[in-house]
Coordinates of C-alpha atoms in Angstrom, one line a residue:
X103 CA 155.3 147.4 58.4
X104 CA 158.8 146.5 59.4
X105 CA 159.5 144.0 62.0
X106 CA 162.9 143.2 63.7
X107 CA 163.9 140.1 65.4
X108 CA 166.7 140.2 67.5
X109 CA 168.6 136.5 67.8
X110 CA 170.3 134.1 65.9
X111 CA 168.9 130.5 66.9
X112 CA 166.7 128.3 65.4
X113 CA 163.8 130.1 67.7
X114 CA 164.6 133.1 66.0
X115 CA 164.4 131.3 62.8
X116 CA 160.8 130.9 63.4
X117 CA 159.5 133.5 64.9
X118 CA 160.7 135.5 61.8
X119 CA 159.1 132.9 59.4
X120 CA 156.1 133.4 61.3
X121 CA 155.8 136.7 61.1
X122 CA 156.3 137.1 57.5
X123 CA 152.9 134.8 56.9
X124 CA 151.3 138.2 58.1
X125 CA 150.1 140.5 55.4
X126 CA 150.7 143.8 57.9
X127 CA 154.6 142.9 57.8
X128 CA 156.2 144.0 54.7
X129 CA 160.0 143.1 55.9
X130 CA 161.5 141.1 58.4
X131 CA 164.8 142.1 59.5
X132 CA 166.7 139.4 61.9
X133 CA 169.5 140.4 64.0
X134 CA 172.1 138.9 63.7
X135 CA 170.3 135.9 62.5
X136 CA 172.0 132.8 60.5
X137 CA 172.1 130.7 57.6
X138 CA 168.5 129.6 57.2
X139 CA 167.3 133.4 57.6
X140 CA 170.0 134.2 55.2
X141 CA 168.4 132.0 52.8
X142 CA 165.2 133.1 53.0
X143 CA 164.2 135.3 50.1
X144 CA 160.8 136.8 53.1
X145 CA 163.9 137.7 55.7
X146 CA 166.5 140.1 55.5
X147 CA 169.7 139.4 58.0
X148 CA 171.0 142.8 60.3
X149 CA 175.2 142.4 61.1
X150 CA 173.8 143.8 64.8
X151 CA 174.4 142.9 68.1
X152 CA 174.7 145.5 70.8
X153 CA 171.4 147.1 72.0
X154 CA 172.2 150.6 71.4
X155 CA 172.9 150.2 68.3
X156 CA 169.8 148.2 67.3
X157 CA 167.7 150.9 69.1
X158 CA 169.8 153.8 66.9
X159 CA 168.4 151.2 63.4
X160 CA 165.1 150.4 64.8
X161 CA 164.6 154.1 65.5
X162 CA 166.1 155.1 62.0
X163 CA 164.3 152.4 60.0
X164 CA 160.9 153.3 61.3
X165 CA 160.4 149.4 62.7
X166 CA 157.4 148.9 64.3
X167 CA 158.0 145.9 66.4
X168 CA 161.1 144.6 67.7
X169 CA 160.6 140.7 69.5
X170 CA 163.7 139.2 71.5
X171 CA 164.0 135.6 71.2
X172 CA 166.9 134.8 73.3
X173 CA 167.8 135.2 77.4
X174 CA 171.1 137.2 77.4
X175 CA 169.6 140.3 75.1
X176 CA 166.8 140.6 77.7
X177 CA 169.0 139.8 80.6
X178 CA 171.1 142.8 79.6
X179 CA 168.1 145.0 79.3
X180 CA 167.3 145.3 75.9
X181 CA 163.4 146.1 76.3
X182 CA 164.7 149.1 79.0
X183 CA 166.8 150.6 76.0
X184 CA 164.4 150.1 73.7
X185 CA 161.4 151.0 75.9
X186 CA 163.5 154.6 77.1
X187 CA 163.7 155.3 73.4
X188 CA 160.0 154.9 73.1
X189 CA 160.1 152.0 70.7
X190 CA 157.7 149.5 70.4
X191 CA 159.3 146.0 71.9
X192 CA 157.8 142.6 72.9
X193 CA 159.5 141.0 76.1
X194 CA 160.4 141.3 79.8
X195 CA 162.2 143.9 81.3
X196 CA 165.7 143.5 82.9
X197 CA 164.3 143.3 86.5
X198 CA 161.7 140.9 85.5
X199 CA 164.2 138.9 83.0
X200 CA 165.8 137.4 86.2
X201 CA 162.7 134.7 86.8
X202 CA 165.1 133.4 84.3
X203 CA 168.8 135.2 84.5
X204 CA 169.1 134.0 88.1
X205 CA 167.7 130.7 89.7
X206 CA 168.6 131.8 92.9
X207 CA 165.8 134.9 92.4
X208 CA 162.9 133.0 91.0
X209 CA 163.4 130.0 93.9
X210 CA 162.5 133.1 96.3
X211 CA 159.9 134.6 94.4
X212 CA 158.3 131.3 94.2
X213 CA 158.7 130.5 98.1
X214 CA 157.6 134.0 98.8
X215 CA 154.3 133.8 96.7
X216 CA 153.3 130.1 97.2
X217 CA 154.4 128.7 93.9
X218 CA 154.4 124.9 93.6
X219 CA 158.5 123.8 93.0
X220 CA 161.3 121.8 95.0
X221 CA 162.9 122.3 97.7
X222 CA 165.8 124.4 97.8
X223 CA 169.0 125.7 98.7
X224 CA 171.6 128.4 97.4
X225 CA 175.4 128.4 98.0
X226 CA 178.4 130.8 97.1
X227 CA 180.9 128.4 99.0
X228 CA 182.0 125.1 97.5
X229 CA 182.1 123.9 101.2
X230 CA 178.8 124.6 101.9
X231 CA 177.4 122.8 98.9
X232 CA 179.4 119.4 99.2
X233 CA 178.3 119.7 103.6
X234 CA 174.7 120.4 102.1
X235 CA 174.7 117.5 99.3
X236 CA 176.1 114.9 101.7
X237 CA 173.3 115.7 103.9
X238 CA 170.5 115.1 101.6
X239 CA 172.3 112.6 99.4
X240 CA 171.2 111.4 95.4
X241 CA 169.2 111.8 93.6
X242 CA 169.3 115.9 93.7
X243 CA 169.3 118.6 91.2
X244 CA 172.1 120.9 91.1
X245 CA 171.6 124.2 88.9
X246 CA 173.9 127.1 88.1
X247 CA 172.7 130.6 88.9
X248 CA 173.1 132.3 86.2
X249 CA 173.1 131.7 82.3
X250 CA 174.0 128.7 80.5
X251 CA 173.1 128.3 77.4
X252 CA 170.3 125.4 78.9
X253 CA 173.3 123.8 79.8
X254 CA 173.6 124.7 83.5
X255 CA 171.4 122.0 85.0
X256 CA 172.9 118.9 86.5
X257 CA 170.1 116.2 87.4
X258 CA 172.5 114.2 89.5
X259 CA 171.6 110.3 90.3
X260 CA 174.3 109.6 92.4
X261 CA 176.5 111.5 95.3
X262 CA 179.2 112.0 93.0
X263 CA 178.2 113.7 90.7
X264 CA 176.4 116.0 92.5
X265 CA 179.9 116.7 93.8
X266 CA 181.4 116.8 90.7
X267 CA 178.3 119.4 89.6
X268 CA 179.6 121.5 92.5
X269 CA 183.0 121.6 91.8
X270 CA 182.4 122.2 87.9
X271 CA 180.3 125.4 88.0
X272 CA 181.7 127.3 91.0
X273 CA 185.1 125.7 90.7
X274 CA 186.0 125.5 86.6
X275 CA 183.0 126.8 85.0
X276 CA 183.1 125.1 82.1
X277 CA 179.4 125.4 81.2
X278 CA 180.8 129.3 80.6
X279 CA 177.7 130.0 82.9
X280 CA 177.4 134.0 83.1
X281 CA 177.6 134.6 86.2
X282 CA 175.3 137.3 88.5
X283 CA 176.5 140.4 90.7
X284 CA 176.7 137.8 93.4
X285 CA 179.5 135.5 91.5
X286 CA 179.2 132.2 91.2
X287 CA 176.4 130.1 92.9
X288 CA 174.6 127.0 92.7
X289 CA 170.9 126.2 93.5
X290 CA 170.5 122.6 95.1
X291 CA 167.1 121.3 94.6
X292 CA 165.2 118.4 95.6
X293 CA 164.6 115.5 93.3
X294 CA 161.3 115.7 91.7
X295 CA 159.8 112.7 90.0
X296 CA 157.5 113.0 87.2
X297 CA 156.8 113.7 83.5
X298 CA 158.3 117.5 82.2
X299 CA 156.2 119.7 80.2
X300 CA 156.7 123.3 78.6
X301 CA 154.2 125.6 79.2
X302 CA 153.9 128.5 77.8
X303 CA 151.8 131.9 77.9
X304 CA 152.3 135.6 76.5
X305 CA 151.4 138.3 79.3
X306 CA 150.7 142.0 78.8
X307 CA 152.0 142.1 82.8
X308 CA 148.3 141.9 83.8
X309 CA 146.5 139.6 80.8
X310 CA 147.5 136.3 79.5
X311 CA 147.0 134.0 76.8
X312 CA 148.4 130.6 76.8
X313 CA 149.9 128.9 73.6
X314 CA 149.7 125.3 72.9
X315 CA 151.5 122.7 75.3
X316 CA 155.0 121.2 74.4
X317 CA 157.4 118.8 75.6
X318 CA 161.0 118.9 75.1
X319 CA 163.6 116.1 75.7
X320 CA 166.8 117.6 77.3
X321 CA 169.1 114.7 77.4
X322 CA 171.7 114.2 74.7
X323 CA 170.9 110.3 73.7
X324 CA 168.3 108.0 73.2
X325 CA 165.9 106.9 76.4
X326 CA 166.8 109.9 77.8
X327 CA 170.3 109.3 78.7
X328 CA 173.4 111.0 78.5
X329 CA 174.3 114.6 79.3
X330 CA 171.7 117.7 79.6
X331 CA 171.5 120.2 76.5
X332 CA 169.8 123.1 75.5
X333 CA 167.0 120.6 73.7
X334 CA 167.8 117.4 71.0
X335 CA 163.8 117.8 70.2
X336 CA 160.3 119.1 71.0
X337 CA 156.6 117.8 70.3
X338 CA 153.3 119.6 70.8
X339 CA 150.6 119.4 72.1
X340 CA 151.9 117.3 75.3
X341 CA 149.6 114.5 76.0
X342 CA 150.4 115.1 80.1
X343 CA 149.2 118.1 79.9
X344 CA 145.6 116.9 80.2
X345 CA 142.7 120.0 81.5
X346 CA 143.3 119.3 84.6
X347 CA 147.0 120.1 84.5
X348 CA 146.4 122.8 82.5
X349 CA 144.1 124.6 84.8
X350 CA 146.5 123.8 87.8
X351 CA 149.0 125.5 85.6
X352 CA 147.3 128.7 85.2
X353 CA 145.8 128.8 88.3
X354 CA 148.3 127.8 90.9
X355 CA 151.4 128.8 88.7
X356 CA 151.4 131.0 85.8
X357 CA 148.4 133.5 87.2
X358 CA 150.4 134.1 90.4
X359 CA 153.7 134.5 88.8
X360 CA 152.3 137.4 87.0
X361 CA 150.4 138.7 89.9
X362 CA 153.4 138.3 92.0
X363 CA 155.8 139.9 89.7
X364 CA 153.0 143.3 89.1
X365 CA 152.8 143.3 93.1
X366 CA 156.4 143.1 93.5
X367 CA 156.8 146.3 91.3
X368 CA 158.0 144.6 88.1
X369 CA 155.5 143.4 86.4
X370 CA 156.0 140.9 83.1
X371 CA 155.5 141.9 79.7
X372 CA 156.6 139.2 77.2
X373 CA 156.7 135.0 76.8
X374 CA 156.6 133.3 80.2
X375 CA 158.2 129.5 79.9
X376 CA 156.9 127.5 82.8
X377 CA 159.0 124.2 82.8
X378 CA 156.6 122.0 84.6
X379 CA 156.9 118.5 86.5
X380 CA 154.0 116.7 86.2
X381 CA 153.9 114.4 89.3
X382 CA 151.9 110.8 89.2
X383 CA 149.2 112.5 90.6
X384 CA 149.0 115.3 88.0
X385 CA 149.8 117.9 90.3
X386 CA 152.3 120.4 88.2
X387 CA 155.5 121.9 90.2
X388 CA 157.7 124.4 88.6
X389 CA 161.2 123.4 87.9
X390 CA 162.3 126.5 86.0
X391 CA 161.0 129.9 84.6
X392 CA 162.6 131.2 81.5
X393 CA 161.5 134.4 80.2
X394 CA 161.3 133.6 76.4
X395 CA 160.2 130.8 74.0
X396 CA 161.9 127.9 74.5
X397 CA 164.2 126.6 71.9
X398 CA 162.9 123.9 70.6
X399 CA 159.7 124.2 71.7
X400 CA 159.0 127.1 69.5
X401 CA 159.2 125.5 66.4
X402 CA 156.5 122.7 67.0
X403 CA 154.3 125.7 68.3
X404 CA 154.3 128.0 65.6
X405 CA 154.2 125.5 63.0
X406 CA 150.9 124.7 64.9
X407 CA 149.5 128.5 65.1
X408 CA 147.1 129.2 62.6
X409 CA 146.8 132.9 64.0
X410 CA 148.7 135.8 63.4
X411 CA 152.0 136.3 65.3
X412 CA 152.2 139.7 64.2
X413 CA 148.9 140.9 65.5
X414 CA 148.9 139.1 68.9
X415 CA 152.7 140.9 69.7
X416 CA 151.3 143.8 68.7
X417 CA 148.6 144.0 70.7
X418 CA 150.5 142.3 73.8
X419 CA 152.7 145.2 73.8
X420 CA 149.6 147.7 73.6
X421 CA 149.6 148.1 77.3
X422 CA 148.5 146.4 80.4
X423 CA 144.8 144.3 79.7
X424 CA 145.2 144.3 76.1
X425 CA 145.1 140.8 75.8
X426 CA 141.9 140.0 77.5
X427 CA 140.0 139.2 75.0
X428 CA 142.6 137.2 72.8
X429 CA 141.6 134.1 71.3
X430 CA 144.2 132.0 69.3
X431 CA 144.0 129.6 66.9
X432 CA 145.4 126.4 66.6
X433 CA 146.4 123.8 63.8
X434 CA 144.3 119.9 65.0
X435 CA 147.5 117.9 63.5
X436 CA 150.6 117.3 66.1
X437 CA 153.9 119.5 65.4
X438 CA 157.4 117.3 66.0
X439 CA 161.0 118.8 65.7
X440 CA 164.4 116.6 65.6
X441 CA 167.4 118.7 66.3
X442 CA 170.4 118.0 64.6
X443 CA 173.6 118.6 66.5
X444 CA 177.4 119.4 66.3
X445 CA 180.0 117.1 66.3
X446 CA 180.9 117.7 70.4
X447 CA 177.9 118.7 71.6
X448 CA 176.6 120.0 74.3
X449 CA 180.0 120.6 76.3
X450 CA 182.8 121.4 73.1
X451 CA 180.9 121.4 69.3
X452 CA 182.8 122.1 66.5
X453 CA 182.0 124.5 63.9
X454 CA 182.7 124.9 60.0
X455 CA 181.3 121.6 58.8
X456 CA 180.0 121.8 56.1
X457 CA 175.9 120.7 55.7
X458 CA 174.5 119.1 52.3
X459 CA 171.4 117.4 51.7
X460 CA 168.6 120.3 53.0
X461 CA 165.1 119.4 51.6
X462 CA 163.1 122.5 50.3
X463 CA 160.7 124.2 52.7
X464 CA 157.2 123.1 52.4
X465 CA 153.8 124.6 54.5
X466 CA 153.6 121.6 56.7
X467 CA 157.2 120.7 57.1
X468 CA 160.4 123.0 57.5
X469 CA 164.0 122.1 58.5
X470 CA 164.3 125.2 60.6
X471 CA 168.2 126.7 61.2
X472 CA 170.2 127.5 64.5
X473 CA 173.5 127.0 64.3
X474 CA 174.1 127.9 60.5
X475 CA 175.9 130.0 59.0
X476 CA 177.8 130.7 55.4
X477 CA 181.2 130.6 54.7
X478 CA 183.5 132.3 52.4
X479 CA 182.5 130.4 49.5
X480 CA 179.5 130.5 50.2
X481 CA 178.6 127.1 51.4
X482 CA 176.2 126.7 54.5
X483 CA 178.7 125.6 57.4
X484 CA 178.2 124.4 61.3
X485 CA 178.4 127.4 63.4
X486 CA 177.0 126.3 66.7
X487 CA 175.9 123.1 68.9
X488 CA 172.7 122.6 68.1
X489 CA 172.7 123.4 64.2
X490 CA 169.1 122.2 62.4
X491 CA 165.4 121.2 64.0
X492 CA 163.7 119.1 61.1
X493 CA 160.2 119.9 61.9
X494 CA 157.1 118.3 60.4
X495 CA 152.9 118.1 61.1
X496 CA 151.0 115.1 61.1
X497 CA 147.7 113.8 62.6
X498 CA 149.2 112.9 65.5
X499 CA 152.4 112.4 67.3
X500 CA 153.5 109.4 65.6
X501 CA 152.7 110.8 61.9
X502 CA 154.2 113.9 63.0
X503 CA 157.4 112.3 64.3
X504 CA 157.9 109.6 61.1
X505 CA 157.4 112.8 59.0
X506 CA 160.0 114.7 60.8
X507 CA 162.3 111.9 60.5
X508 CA 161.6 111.1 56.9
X509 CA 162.3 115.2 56.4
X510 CA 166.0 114.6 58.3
X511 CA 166.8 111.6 56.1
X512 CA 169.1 113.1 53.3
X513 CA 170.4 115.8 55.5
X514 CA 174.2 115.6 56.2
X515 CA 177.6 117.2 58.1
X516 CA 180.6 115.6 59.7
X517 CA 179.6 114.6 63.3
X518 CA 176.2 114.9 63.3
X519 CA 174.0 113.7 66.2
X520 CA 170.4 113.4 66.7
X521 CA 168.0 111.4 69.0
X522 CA 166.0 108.6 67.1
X523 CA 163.3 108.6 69.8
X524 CA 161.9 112.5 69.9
X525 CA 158.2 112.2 71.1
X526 CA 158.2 108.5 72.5
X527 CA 156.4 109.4 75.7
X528 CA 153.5 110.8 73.6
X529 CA 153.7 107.4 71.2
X530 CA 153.8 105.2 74.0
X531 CA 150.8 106.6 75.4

């Protein structure tokens, strides 16, 4: 059976990989995808973009699955398109692709169905924002409404530059945040101390299963210091995530979300991302939705799935209570992934440097690709700001992360940064 994957990260990356393991898939088709999937003699790379048009070769190719790893596709209603042409296709619908598309919306839908998360304001005017920061003064978060890349969050320690955060996304916008009907708005939050953890669950809008914990490390540098990014890294399980959390999670967060979306009249089909903060206590509050797999999370996770992708999509997107009875299973060994970045990243990375040095793949450790591409001579080039995640098993955190490392080691382009310290909360504990 033919399966298409519509997305060109390093998420993409593996979900396709992953669903080539299964012996129902004869052919994996990623759109547009990038080096790595270029590369891969099990994946087939689609010069597609626009929804109709993929709908027009889905429909023509006789694909049985389509899956969406990335926010914008779905934002723009991509499963409607699909959905209206009666093709089979795994994720959320437009409606219910704004717990993620607009911060503004899922701050109300929380408030409105008693969802753990920060305080919370949301302002058009630049004004209003600067009156409403000076009132409640540093720390505070300050998010853009709207996509950004998982740039568009601004955890600001001091009163300046939550003023600064202001004036850059409703002012300059040079996060290039995509912006809702409403324009340009910011989401002012209230500080919330703690430990973050990904947590993540696939829902059949009624049904859902969750798959293993994660934590990802945002900042750019070492310690957790320097600018926010889309991810420099990701290891699973998460250690803070003990039972206890994990049952809060489901029960006070991810349970009503999905009844709360369903009594709202758009229910959720597809991968729910609960970014959790894990307070001293161990009470979880929710910090974001997004409605995909988080990038990097997903390659730790589905290094660490035994089961197979194929089938659990599939029957996800058999209708409403199909996954009820769902069991998945899991590798034992920790999963790490070190992304490597652009020269410039996260704010201006520069592309068409050219990358040497990539180990061979192996079962239990894979250099996954994101920002990759070939250029005319056929040499694998930079293309994006976060380029390779070097990802690697091991028995536990540590082995897992000195494995990862080790995997990195000979890999090289102009500019390249990486943390040296992805999964030191798990090690130090």
């Amino acid at each position: 059976m033919k399966v298409l994957v519509v997305g060109s990260g390093g998420r993409e990356h593996a979900i396709a990989w992953k669903l080539a393991q299964s012996p129902k898939v004869s052919q994996v088709f990623v759109a547009p995808g990038n080096g790595g999937t270029l590369r891969d003699t099990n994946l087939k790379n689609l010069a597609l973009s626009d929804p109709h048009e993929l709908a027009d070769w889905a429909e023509q190719n006789k694909v049985v699955l389509t899956v969406v790893g990335p926010e914008a596709p779905l934002a723009a209603g991509i499963v409607d398109i699909f959905r209206g042409r009666g093709l089979r296709i795994f994720g959320p619908t437009k409606a219910a692709a704004q717990l993620e598309s607009s911060k503004a919306f899922a701050k109300d839908f929380m408030q409105r169905h008693g969802i753990p998360t920060a305080r919370y304001a949301v302002f058009g005017d630049a004004d209003a924002a600067h009156a409403y920061v000076a009132e409640q003064g540093a720390p505070i978060v300050i998010k853009a409404d709207g996509l950004a890349a998982g740039k568009g969050v601004v955890v600001a320690m001091t009163l300046d530059e939550a003023h600064a955060a202001i004036d850059m996304i409703l002012r300059d916008n040079v996060l290039g945040v995509t912006h809702n009907v409403e324009g340009a708005r910011v989401v002012i939050e209230q500080f919330l101390q703690g430990e973050e953890a990904s947590f993540i669950v696939i829902s059949d809008g009624k049904e859902v299963v969750a798959l293993a914990t994660s934590q990802d490390h945002k900042r750019l540098l070492d310690g957790d210091e320097g600018p926010n990014t889309g991810g420099m890294g990701a290891y699973s399980p998460a250690p803070v995530v003990t039972p206890n959390v994990h049952a809060k999670a489901m029960h006070e967060i991810v349970l009503p979300t999905i009844a709360g979306m369903a009594k709202d009249g758009i229910p959720f089909t597809g991968f729910l991302y609960a970014g959790l903060m894990i307070d001293a206590e161990g009470r979880p509050y929710t910090i974001e939705f997004n409605a995909r797999l988080g990038d990097p999370e997903t390659q730790p996770i589905l290094m660490r799935l035994k089961s197979d992708l194929f089938e659990l999509l599939m029957a996800a997107t058999e209708g409403q209570g199909a996954l009820k009875d769902v069991e998945l299973q899991w590798d034992r060994r920790a999963a790490l992934g070190v992304v490597l970045a652009a020269h410039g990243y996260p704010l201006q990375p520069r592309k068409g440097d050219g990358i040497d040095g990539l180990p061979p793949d192996q079962d239990d450790a894979m250099v996954f690709h994101a920002g990759t591409a070939a250029n005319g001579e056929g040499q694998l080039v930079t293309s994006g700001g976060r380029v390779l995640c070097a990802t690697a098993l091991g028995e536990s955190v540590r082995v897992a992360q000195q494995r990862a490392y080790e995997l990195l080691e000979p890999i090289r382009f102009d500019g390249m940064q990486l943390r040296r310290d992805i999964g030191h909360r798990a090690v130090r504990r």
